[in-house]
């Protein structure tokens, strides 16, 4: 077995979920990720925890979902009961075919997600972690060789996360008591927003592995200006390129895209909340140095910021502020590596990807 | 997908477990059996049932069991809670490597089985079925090519089980009110036993797929005579050949074997009940025409009888009779195809494998 799989298992078991003797641990995965399941199971054995391996075949789910009548789709009470008994829930992504569910009627998928909301609610109350196993299909999605994709995934995951936490905390400290944030990149992006009273989160790999971002929610009516998103925006399984949004009073008053603009339009028209921003995130994981069509990685890319239109996470909105709600939460990424800066209350805190607390700032 | 996999799925879903709309169905399997999981999932979707796929990696279990301290091995309360919610429990055998758990310390396996007894008790209260997916490793164990093993498995499984039920019922009717059964084969096997008051079961593929035997429990003190078992006896993972037992007053007073006699001795010395017979079974599935080192198939082989030393199943022992109990239940097979007969209360009911109710009897 590749020793980097064991390293990833250690990161997930010891850093992310802190598994101890007597813990009940569910390991959810596709068969393609069996090697990581093996490595995590071995560590759980060493720690004296009890494991329950729930490998779920996406091919079987596809066959089931295509065969069942929409009205018969119901909550999986069996798996819910299993999750209720767990202390730790580890969800491993990575399958044989990333488009396995592409011919399931969308309405059926929506019905199933809706019916299984109690399941999601339940595992979010555990010590949960979502991580990625590098499969050939994931490499294909990322337009990389399998070997290069393995290097990419494991260098983003296998690192000293306590050091990452400390490093990122410097940005959290800057933003914590801040009011106005300005994002400027080239001539195409210049947007300001208030984050006053909202909560700044340090993602150091507890729930997402890889982690590596600092994020909060904008006070949603305060967003002003325009943004050109440099990376593809994925929506409804399609790729929107060159998306451009103009904000006034927090809402999108003008939009365009070089490719699939109608998808962007549909996204913005989803509901009332889908024209407001729900998240401002700053990617700080520099081992994620390319876009791989996988938001678990993309949103943490070094030298980028991302803004999500739609729903704001409850744990990022302060008591004084109203939370923007929406059925959608779509992250959109701006490259900050060149001719760019982030300003906080009038002070530049990042220039061309380098933070004020890092060597080379302002050189 | 091989159409015979879909046929097997239909047999399990419609004949064995009678899955209907709203049923909660657990499908337990190893990844090597994914195709059958897919076929069963599709049918469950058509029936409007809810499925929970629990694919469990034997490689992960081996890694876990080798790593954990024996005292930390505990009941899997998570999976127990899942099974409690189920109406149907389908367990698919078939893995990549039949000896995957060969280096788990036996004491740890025993501890885990003991701890998980409530789990076994729970699924036996469901509509449960154990079936087999033909894998290359199963073919290797059977000393067959994969293609020939597939033919073997699917011809034993994919048949009209209602017709089988009716056909086997003729033997059940003969044995139901019988007293003495005599098994005679060549000069080496001549044994008699009473089955008076015990319950005769017709295995037509409800809990085992393939099914295909009629079985009951002998009144254990009544077994008299000698038996030479023509097929290998598997015990402690080893193969005993040419096993011979001599019974007096129901107990084994003399035994020998051509190979691994000491294994047979250890087996008989397990406990007080391990020198008595716990089962008499008559194999009637003629599509099982060879020994494949898999008791799910071997005990149903056509033109054979099997006797198990040790524990008698509760549902085969009448209220008037005492049940033989033991930690072991080891099936041993006698070939009845030549120079053999089964006599019930002095009447021959099978000669050279042909039953009195079949064409060609006595020819």
XYZ file of C-alpha atoms in Angstrom:
726
model
C 0.000 0.000 0.000
C 1.220 3.523 -0.815
C 2.582 4.906 2.515
C 0.761 8.176 1.766
C -2.544 6.328 2.264
C -1.470 5.467 5.820
C -0.438 9.100 6.362
C -3.870 10.265 5.204
C -5.488 7.743 7.553
C -3.439 9.112 10.473
C -4.436 12.679 9.633
C -8.137 11.744 9.520
C -8.096 9.474 12.597
C -5.824 11.522 14.885
C -6.125 15.141 13.735
C -9.600 15.448 12.192
C -11.727 13.081 14.284
C -9.474 12.330 17.310
C -10.574 8.692 17.532
C -10.138 7.077 20.954
C -10.764 3.738 22.642
C -14.451 2.820 22.672
C -15.486 5.266 19.938
C -18.088 3.992 17.490
C -16.790 4.885 14.025
C -18.656 4.702 10.704
C -16.481 4.646 7.600
C -18.528 5.469 4.485
C -16.849 4.938 1.131
C -17.115 3.554 -2.356
C -15.267 0.294 -3.135
C -12.742 2.294 -5.188
C -11.469 3.773 -1.907
C -11.006 0.396 -0.193
C -7.292 0.962 0.502
C -8.026 4.047 2.617
C -10.808 2.147 4.399
C -8.250 -0.547 5.218
C -5.714 1.968 6.551
C -8.328 3.780 8.684
C -9.718 0.470 9.970
C -6.249 -0.625 11.051
C -5.723 2.618 13.011
C -9.170 2.320 14.595
C -8.147 -1.159 15.714
C -4.937 0.206 17.239
C -6.950 2.907 19.049
C -9.455 0.343 20.370
C -12.435 1.852 18.566
C -15.319 -0.095 17.010
C -15.736 0.369 13.253
C -18.683 -0.138 10.960
C -17.751 -0.072 7.305
C -20.528 1.161 5.043
C -19.286 0.795 1.504
C -21.995 1.958 -0.819
C -21.983 1.166 -4.512
C -22.821 4.196 -6.631
C -23.629 1.765 -9.461
C -26.167 0.068 -7.176
C -27.623 3.444 -6.157
C -27.959 4.428 -9.810
C -29.749 1.145 -10.634
C -32.061 1.597 -7.622
C -32.846 5.252 -8.350
C -33.592 4.638 -12.017
C -35.940 1.756 -11.108
C -37.914 3.251 -8.220
C -41.021 5.424 -8.571
C -40.411 8.921 -7.252
C -43.221 8.616 -4.672
C -41.642 5.462 -3.210
C -38.345 7.216 -2.411
C -38.129 7.359 1.388
C -35.737 8.043 4.243
C -33.172 5.276 4.845
C -34.181 4.634 8.481
C -31.713 1.761 8.671
C -28.652 3.894 8.012
C -30.077 6.687 10.176
C -30.291 4.255 13.102
C -26.696 3.203 12.453
C -25.448 6.804 12.367
C -27.339 7.584 15.600
C -25.117 5.035 17.369
C -21.877 6.558 16.028
C -19.457 8.968 17.686
C -17.453 9.557 14.506
C -18.587 9.657 10.871
C -15.896 9.520 8.183
C -17.049 10.016 4.602
C -14.501 9.127 1.936
C -15.073 10.521 -1.549
C -13.648 8.894 -4.638
C -15.341 6.441 -6.965
C -14.790 4.544 -10.203
C -16.871 6.858 -12.370
C -17.581 10.457 -11.352
C -20.621 10.566 -13.633
C -22.179 7.310 -12.369
C -25.378 9.097 -11.309
C -25.648 11.262 -14.434
C -28.769 9.525 -15.758
C -30.751 9.520 -12.497
C -33.719 11.865 -13.054
C -32.840 15.070 -11.089
C -36.284 15.124 -9.437
C -35.572 11.697 -7.890
C -32.204 12.853 -6.549
C -33.866 15.921 -5.062
C -36.575 13.761 -3.463
C -33.936 11.466 -1.958
C -31.854 14.349 -0.581
C -34.999 15.869 0.903
C -36.130 12.561 2.464
C -32.651 11.926 3.879
C -32.218 15.378 5.481
C -32.510 13.793 8.978
C -29.552 11.576 8.025
C -27.401 14.588 7.106
C -28.517 16.468 10.215
C -27.570 13.439 12.329
C -24.018 12.972 11.022
C -23.286 16.702 11.268
C -23.780 16.271 15.032
C -20.963 13.711 15.168
C -17.228 14.223 14.936
C -17.453 14.085 11.132
C -14.912 14.412 8.357
C -15.134 14.372 4.577
C -11.972 13.427 2.743
C -10.918 12.339 -0.734
C -9.294 9.193 -2.073
C -7.512 9.792 -5.393
C -9.038 7.503 -8.005
C -8.335 7.399 -11.759
C -11.797 8.900 -12.365
C -10.984 11.799 -10.047
C -7.737 12.289 -11.936
C -9.689 12.278 -15.208
C -12.101 14.893 -13.851
C -9.073 16.996 -12.881
C -7.546 16.407 -16.328
C -4.459 14.850 -14.767
C -2.628 11.537 -14.815
C -3.494 9.249 -11.902
C 0.051 9.499 -10.493
C 0.079 13.305 -10.696
C -3.382 13.467 -9.104
C -2.217 11.213 -6.259
C 0.714 13.604 -5.661
C -1.722 16.516 -5.722
C -4.235 15.015 -3.268
C -1.718 13.660 -0.779
C 0.421 16.815 -0.712
C -2.759 18.821 0.038
C -3.799 16.395 2.809
C -0.637 15.021 4.452
C 0.819 17.936 6.391
C 1.221 19.411 9.874
C -2.303 20.712 10.490
C -1.458 22.252 13.867
C 1.040 24.498 12.090
C -1.619 25.282 9.473
C -4.079 26.213 12.236
C -1.557 28.600 13.800
C -0.639 30.168 10.457
C -4.266 30.728 9.430
C -5.147 32.110 12.871
C -3.148 35.237 11.979
C -5.699 36.019 9.268
C -8.599 35.132 11.559
C -7.246 37.645 14.119
C -7.156 40.363 11.439
C -10.710 39.695 10.242
C -12.316 39.009 13.615
C -12.977 42.600 14.593
C -12.968 43.999 11.055
C -15.759 45.854 9.290
C -15.060 46.438 5.591
C -13.266 43.987 3.321
C -12.256 44.993 -0.193
C -11.228 42.506 -2.888
C -9.366 44.029 -5.841
C -7.972 42.070 -8.800
C -6.862 43.673 -12.070
C -9.393 45.983 -13.691
C -12.137 43.388 -13.555
C -12.749 42.824 -9.840
C -13.323 45.513 -7.214
C -15.846 44.622 -4.567
C -16.394 45.708 -0.957
C -18.511 44.203 1.807
C -18.967 44.468 5.562
C -18.339 41.438 7.756
C -18.992 43.361 10.979
C -20.477 41.145 13.675
C -20.099 37.926 11.721
C -17.985 34.944 12.779
C -14.644 34.135 11.147
C -13.872 30.408 10.883
C -10.439 28.796 10.727
C -10.699 25.611 8.621
C -7.662 23.568 9.636
C -8.950 20.179 8.506
C -11.445 19.150 11.158
C -14.469 18.552 8.924
C -12.853 18.837 5.502
C -9.619 17.046 4.656
C -7.949 18.838 2.982
C -8.885 21.975 4.874
C -7.070 25.269 4.399
C -9.311 28.299 4.269
C -10.530 31.147 6.435
C -14.160 32.023 5.824
C -17.070 34.060 7.083
C -20.351 35.517 5.859
C -20.701 39.032 4.443
C -23.448 41.223 5.888
C -25.376 40.455 2.785
C -26.957 43.841 1.966
C -23.549 45.574 2.117
C -21.892 44.012 -0.939
C -21.026 46.645 -3.587
C -19.040 46.457 -6.809
C -18.124 43.986 -9.544
C -16.383 40.626 -9.710
C -15.000 38.582 -12.574
C -14.558 34.961 -11.528
C -11.368 33.504 -13.041
C -12.175 29.845 -12.410
C -15.082 27.843 -13.828
C -18.320 27.956 -11.852
C -20.033 24.555 -11.645
C -23.833 24.657 -11.555
C -26.426 22.057 -12.535
C -23.538 19.828 -13.552
C -22.435 22.372 -16.141
C -19.455 24.693 -16.382
C -19.929 28.466 -16.467
C -16.830 30.335 -17.673
C -15.967 34.010 -17.308
C -18.830 34.678 -14.927
C -19.173 38.374 -14.033
C -21.453 39.793 -11.320
C -22.256 43.405 -10.426
C -23.612 44.054 -6.887
C -25.657 46.980 -5.614
C -27.035 46.984 -2.082
C -25.877 43.377 -1.784
C -27.892 42.051 -4.701
C -26.742 41.089 -8.192
C -28.074 43.791 -10.534
C -26.103 42.729 -13.605
C -24.475 39.471 -14.715
C -22.830 37.892 -17.727
C -20.707 34.876 -18.685
C -18.550 33.899 -21.637
C -19.965 30.369 -21.621
C -23.306 28.977 -20.349
C -24.602 32.372 -19.213
C -28.137 30.900 -19.074
C -26.998 28.481 -16.368
C -25.729 31.427 -14.325
C -29.022 33.250 -14.914
C -31.036 30.233 -13.734
C -28.805 29.966 -10.656
C -29.342 33.631 -9.738
C -33.099 33.256 -10.297
C -33.435 30.222 -7.972
C -34.956 32.228 -5.120
C -34.753 35.532 -3.268
C -31.513 34.607 -1.499
C -29.687 33.428 -4.607
C -28.797 36.985 -5.700
C -26.984 37.707 -2.407
C -23.601 36.473 -1.174
C -23.624 33.863 1.609
C -19.899 33.337 2.038
C -16.548 35.048 1.661
C -13.677 32.556 1.816
C -9.930 32.992 1.488
C -8.068 29.932 0.197
C -4.761 29.287 1.996
C -3.717 25.730 1.062
C -0.874 26.420 -1.399
C -0.424 22.713 -2.129
C -3.714 23.083 -3.946
C -2.181 24.930 -6.888
C -4.701 24.106 -9.598
C -8.424 23.860 -10.223
C -9.590 20.214 -10.237
C -13.379 20.544 -10.567
C -13.744 19.392 -6.956
C -14.891 22.088 -4.526
C -13.486 20.153 -1.544
C -10.119 21.249 -2.986
C -10.861 24.227 -5.230
C -12.204 26.517 -2.499
C -9.010 26.047 -0.479
C -6.672 26.845 -3.375
C -3.783 29.098 -2.306
C -3.803 32.730 -3.463
C -7.520 32.776 -4.201
C -10.691 34.077 -2.660
C -14.119 32.610 -3.222
C -17.555 34.041 -2.812
C -20.633 31.850 -2.619
C -23.978 33.138 -3.789
C -26.888 31.872 -1.732
C -27.133 30.241 1.686
C -24.877 31.457 4.507
C -23.683 28.880 7.084
C -25.346 29.381 10.472
C -22.051 29.220 12.356
C -20.660 32.183 10.383
C -23.471 34.682 11.085
C -23.416 36.763 14.271
C -26.487 37.158 16.454
C -26.940 40.804 15.426
C -26.993 39.980 11.711
C -29.600 38.417 9.466
C -28.612 35.149 7.743
C -29.052 34.973 3.978
C -31.013 31.833 3.151
C -31.334 30.069 -0.203
C -31.647 26.623 -1.738
C -28.281 27.197 -3.420
C -24.746 27.762 -2.175
C -22.416 28.047 -5.166
C -18.758 28.940 -4.665
C -17.059 31.125 -7.285
C -13.313 31.693 -7.316
C -11.140 34.764 -7.995
C -7.400 34.368 -8.630
C -5.467 36.793 -6.360
C -1.930 35.813 -7.346
C -1.247 38.789 -9.617
C -2.120 42.500 -9.670
C -4.457 41.907 -6.734
C -4.918 42.823 -3.071
C -7.221 42.307 -0.109
C -7.879 45.389 2.008
C -9.369 45.275 5.521
C -10.653 48.577 6.912
C -8.375 50.438 4.529
C -5.244 48.392 5.175
C -3.808 45.957 2.636
C -3.528 42.521 4.304
C -2.701 40.478 1.194
C -0.953 41.545 -2.004
C -0.579 39.196 -4.993
C -1.331 36.238 -2.732
C 1.197 37.105 -0.007
C -0.229 37.993 3.409
C 1.000 40.866 5.577
C 2.211 38.287 8.119
C 4.289 36.384 5.523
C 7.830 36.946 4.199
C 7.964 38.835 0.915
C 4.842 40.890 1.597
C 4.992 44.120 -0.421
C 8.187 43.178 -2.257
C -24.074 -7.877 -16.836
C -24.507 -11.670 -17.080
C -28.301 -12.239 -17.292
C -27.903 -15.059 -14.757
C -27.015 -12.455 -12.127
C -30.416 -10.804 -12.686
C -32.089 -14.236 -12.449
C -30.344 -14.863 -9.124
C -31.484 -11.435 -7.912
C -35.096 -12.278 -8.830
C -34.891 -15.601 -6.991
C -33.567 -13.906 -3.843
C -35.910 -10.886 -3.989
C -39.137 -12.613 -5.033
C -38.840 -16.233 -3.889
C -36.541 -16.168 -0.855
C -37.364 -12.847 0.820
C -40.615 -11.757 -0.916
C -39.668 -8.084 -0.962
C -42.583 -5.653 -1.187
C -43.204 -1.919 -1.300
C -42.011 -0.193 1.873
C -39.766 -3.026 3.061
C -36.458 -1.977 4.640
C -33.796 -4.163 3.021
C -30.156 -4.552 4.073
C -27.827 -5.963 1.416
C -24.574 -7.192 2.983
C -21.770 -8.124 0.597
C -18.105 -7.854 -0.239
C -17.117 -5.517 -3.088
C -16.351 -8.583 -5.240
C -20.115 -9.260 -5.354
C -21.028 -5.726 -6.481
C -22.807 -6.918 -9.646
C -25.331 -8.949 -7.624
C -25.783 -5.992 -5.252
C -26.599 -3.856 -8.294
C -29.133 -6.367 -9.648
C -30.847 -6.781 -6.251
C -30.885 -2.997 -5.706
C -32.566 -2.477 -9.070
C -35.313 -4.997 -8.208
C -35.776 -3.421 -4.754
C -36.265 -0.110 -6.554
C -38.891 -1.661 -8.836
C -40.685 -3.133 -5.802
C -40.628 0.227 -3.984
C -38.493 -1.023 -1.096
C -35.795 0.992 0.707
C -32.296 -0.469 0.510
C -29.236 0.001 2.661
C -26.100 -1.397 1.101
C -23.519 -2.557 3.626
C -20.477 -3.611 1.669
C -17.865 -4.735 4.117
C -14.237 -5.131 3.168
C -12.738 -8.380 4.453
C -9.306 -6.794 3.919
C -10.352 -3.938 6.228
C -11.718 -6.389 8.785
C -8.451 -8.334 8.711
C -6.418 -5.132 9.219
C -8.700 -4.081 12.081
C -8.688 -7.483 13.792
C -4.906 -7.854 13.588
C -4.439 -4.357 15.079
C -6.957 -4.379 17.933
C -6.293 -5.752 21.441
C -8.526 -8.729 22.199
C -10.105 -6.985 25.215
C -11.146 -4.025 23.074
C -13.191 -6.173 20.676
C -16.839 -5.211 21.251
C -20.306 -5.554 19.765
C -20.895 -3.424 16.669
C -23.856 -1.488 18.109
C -24.020 0.634 14.964
C -24.739 -2.262 12.627
C -27.042 -3.847 15.225
C -29.144 -0.670 15.266
C -29.248 -0.748 11.458
C -30.369 -4.391 11.370
C -33.064 -3.682 13.994
C -34.694 -1.327 11.481
C -34.687 -3.897 8.660
C -37.462 -6.197 7.443
C -35.168 -8.174 5.142
C -31.503 -9.111 5.544
C -29.685 -10.421 2.468
C -26.153 -11.706 3.009
C -24.143 -12.313 -0.165
C -21.074 -14.521 0.118
C -18.194 -14.290 -2.315
C -14.986 -12.331 -1.928
C -11.658 -11.688 -3.635
C -9.632 -13.995 -1.403
C -11.251 -16.828 0.548
C -8.314 -16.899 2.976
C -8.303 -13.160 3.695
C -8.845 -13.710 7.424
C -6.381 -16.619 7.728
C -3.879 -14.665 9.851
C -6.374 -13.188 12.325
C -5.616 -14.800 15.715
C -8.437 -17.356 16.257
C -9.068 -16.087 19.802
C -9.893 -12.645 18.391
C -12.326 -14.107 15.857
C -13.994 -16.097 18.645
C -14.244 -12.960 20.818
C -15.817 -11.022 17.947
C -18.343 -13.763 17.154
C -19.241 -13.961 20.842
C -19.602 -10.175 21.168
C -21.699 -9.978 18.016
C -24.141 -12.777 18.978
C -26.950 -10.188 19.427
C -26.330 -9.126 15.811
C -26.768 -12.698 14.547
C -29.825 -13.225 16.746
C -31.333 -10.018 15.357
C -30.960 -10.821 11.654
C -32.278 -14.351 12.133
C -35.554 -12.706 13.196
C -35.832 -10.975 9.807
C -36.741 -12.418 6.425
C -33.103 -13.388 5.879
C -31.267 -15.114 3.059
C -27.666 -16.190 2.530
C -26.611 -16.628 -1.074
C -23.389 -16.956 -3.071
C -21.839 -14.817 -5.787
C -19.375 -16.802 -7.932
C -15.969 -15.115 -7.686
C -12.633 -16.316 -9.097
C -11.497 -17.072 -5.525
C -14.588 -19.225 -4.965
C -13.805 -21.041 -8.217
C -10.235 -21.572 -7.014
C -11.471 -23.024 -3.722
C -13.706 -25.368 -5.744
C -10.768 -26.218 -8.013
C -12.709 -25.041 -11.058
C -12.329 -22.422 -13.766
C -14.269 -19.219 -13.080
C -16.595 -19.842 -16.037
C -17.328 -23.429 -14.978
C -17.912 -22.291 -11.389
C -20.348 -19.614 -12.606
C -22.257 -22.302 -14.512
C -22.259 -24.455 -11.380
C -23.498 -21.738 -9.000
C -26.172 -20.315 -11.263
C -27.574 -23.695 -12.309
C -27.897 -24.595 -8.613
C -29.616 -21.266 -7.829
C -31.656 -20.231 -10.853
C -34.562 -22.677 -10.970
C -38.280 -23.039 -10.236
C -38.209 -23.226 -6.443
C -41.937 -23.780 -6.091
C -41.511 -26.983 -8.117
C -38.549 -27.916 -5.893
C -40.691 -27.336 -2.807
C -43.402 -29.646 -4.123
C -40.929 -32.338 -5.183
C -39.127 -32.336 -1.806
C -42.420 -32.332 0.093
C -42.907 -35.946 -1.021
C -39.878 -36.953 1.055
C -41.008 -34.750 3.959
C -44.353 -36.571 3.939
C -42.552 -39.923 4.121
C -40.294 -38.886 7.014
C -42.807 -36.836 8.990
C -44.413 -39.719 10.841
C -41.489 -42.102 10.546
C -39.540 -43.731 13.327
C -36.440 -45.556 12.129
C -34.220 -44.401 9.289
C -31.477 -46.655 7.961
C -28.655 -45.427 5.712
C -26.764 -48.161 3.852
C -23.915 -47.580 1.386
C -21.598 -50.304 0.160
C -19.947 -52.361 2.887
C -18.700 -49.292 4.717
C -21.852 -47.504 5.857
C -24.792 -49.051 7.677
C -26.356 -46.812 10.322
C -29.820 -46.586 11.873
C -31.423 -43.870 13.948
C -34.852 -42.878 15.214
C -36.315 -39.527 14.161
C -39.615 -40.159 15.964
C -41.174 -36.937 17.228
C -38.677 -34.641 15.569
C -39.516 -32.048 12.925
C -38.704 -32.576 9.239
C -37.757 -29.373 7.362
C -38.143 -28.720 3.639
C -35.355 -26.379 2.518
C -36.640 -24.871 -0.732
C -34.401 -21.795 -0.763
C -35.964 -19.457 1.765
C -32.940 -18.886 3.991
C -30.257 -20.566 1.896
C -29.886 -19.929 -1.810
C -29.233 -22.473 -3.168
C -31.505 -24.593 -1.002
C -32.342 -28.181 -1.802
C -32.332 -30.532 1.156
C -34.712 -32.204 3.572
C -33.370 -32.366 7.105
C -34.255 -33.211 10.675
C -32.569 -34.196 13.933
C -32.008 -37.803 15.003
C -33.157 -38.766 18.482
C -29.528 -38.595 19.443
C -29.170 -41.576 21.753
C -30.663 -43.916 19.105
C -27.908 -43.793 16.498
C -26.333 -47.234 15.937
C -23.852 -48.526 13.359
C -20.944 -47.311 11.269
C -20.452 -44.628 8.619
C -17.648 -43.940 6.170
C -17.862 -40.380 4.890
C -16.956 -40.215 1.192
C -16.420 -36.454 0.991
C -13.814 -34.385 2.846
C -14.816 -33.159 6.289
C -13.697 -29.564 6.955
C -12.768 -28.789 10.546
C -10.512 -26.122 12.040
C -9.798 -25.015 8.474
C -8.308 -28.418 7.682
C -9.470 -31.301 5.512
C -10.189 -34.705 7.029
C -10.393 -37.500 4.441
C -11.853 -40.969 4.795
C -13.469 -40.221 8.128
C -15.112 -43.266 9.711
C -17.372 -43.221 12.785
C -18.855 -46.105 14.802
C -21.927 -45.294 16.933
C -23.260 -47.150 19.965
C -26.173 -45.755 21.955
C -25.869 -42.594 19.870
C -22.283 -41.821 20.792
C -19.133 -42.267 18.735
C -17.251 -45.196 20.284
C -14.671 -45.588 17.531
C -13.312 -43.297 14.842
C -10.560 -43.147 12.240
C -9.500 -41.146 9.198
C -7.110 -41.649 6.316
C -5.888 -38.051 6.606
C -5.806 -35.640 9.585
C -7.335 -38.145 12.018
C -6.129 -35.969 14.925
C -8.352 -33.135 13.667
C -11.333 -35.491 13.751
C -10.345 -36.602 17.246
C -10.140 -33.012 18.483
C -13.527 -32.311 16.930
C -15.164 -35.282 18.679
C -13.524 -34.280 21.964
C -14.827 -30.694 21.838
C -17.560 -31.312 24.423
C -20.146 -33.824 25.583
C -22.453 -33.146 22.620
C -19.783 -33.432 19.964
C -19.866 -37.269 19.955
C -23.609 -37.300 19.115
C -25.375 -36.531 15.842
C -27.310 -33.266 15.671
C -28.602 -33.483 12.106
C -29.593 -35.921 9.397
C -29.913 -34.211 6.015
C -30.730 -35.564 2.581
C -29.287 -33.547 -0.318
C -31.716 -33.177 -3.249
C -30.250 -30.418 -5.439
C -28.907 -32.471 -8.373
C -27.449 -29.354 -10.038
C -24.942 -29.518 -7.212
C -23.073 -32.465 -8.683
C -19.672 -31.969 -7.085
C -18.013 -31.073 -3.803
C -16.805 -27.430 -3.802
C -15.535 -26.970 -0.225
C -18.533 -24.708 0.461
C -21.132 -26.206 2.820
C -23.824 -23.819 1.503
C -23.651 -26.049 -1.595
C -22.085 -29.327 -0.458
C -24.830 -30.297 2.030
C -27.462 -29.968 -0.715
C -25.601 -32.141 -3.226
C -27.921 -34.533 -5.064
C -27.740 -38.251 -4.215
C -26.041 -37.678 -0.880
C -26.931 -37.687 2.786
C -25.120 -35.738 5.450
C -24.905 -36.171 9.169
C -23.712 -33.404 11.444
C -22.024 -34.189 14.708
C -22.812 -31.721 17.468
C -25.518 -29.088 17.903
C -29.077 -29.853 16.713
C -31.161 -26.948 15.343
C -33.973 -25.967 17.717
C -36.593 -25.977 14.964
C -35.858 -29.634 14.139
C -36.348 -31.090 17.647
C -39.843 -32.028 18.837
C -41.112 -30.997 22.254
C -40.956 -34.593 23.537
C -37.291 -35.002 22.620
C -34.107 -33.681 24.140
C -31.965 -31.427 21.930
C -28.293 -32.335 21.540
C -26.213 -29.233 22.282
C -22.588 -28.591 21.407
C -20.221 -25.809 20.378
C -19.710 -27.602 17.059
C -21.986 -28.529 14.164
C -19.915 -30.255 11.480
C -21.600 -31.741 8.432
C -20.172 -34.973 6.956
C -21.300 -36.343 3.609
C -22.018 -39.877 2.340
C -22.364 -40.534 -1.401
C -25.594 -42.502 -2.060
C -25.401 -42.675 -5.857
C -24.213 -46.295 -6.051
C -24.811 -49.541 -4.141
C -26.782 -47.559 -1.546
C -30.266 -47.186 -0.115
C -32.277 -45.268 2.460
C -34.817 -47.306 4.413
C -37.636 -45.784 6.461
C -39.402 -48.114 8.898
C -38.210 -51.093 6.844
C -39.204 -49.684 3.441
C -36.639 -48.547 0.892
C -37.432 -44.925 -0.049
C -34.256 -44.209 -2.039
C -32.057 -46.583 -4.002
C -28.778 -45.410 -5.615
C -29.970 -41.820 -5.327
C -33.389 -42.354 -6.902
C -36.411 -41.800 -4.639
C -39.469 -44.045 -4.510
C -41.533 -41.161 -5.913
C -39.209 -40.677 -8.927
C -39.071 -42.388 -12.327
C -36.519 -45.189 -12.537
C -36.815 -46.191 -8.891
C -35.799 -49.818 -8.458
C -34.769 -50.286 -12.073
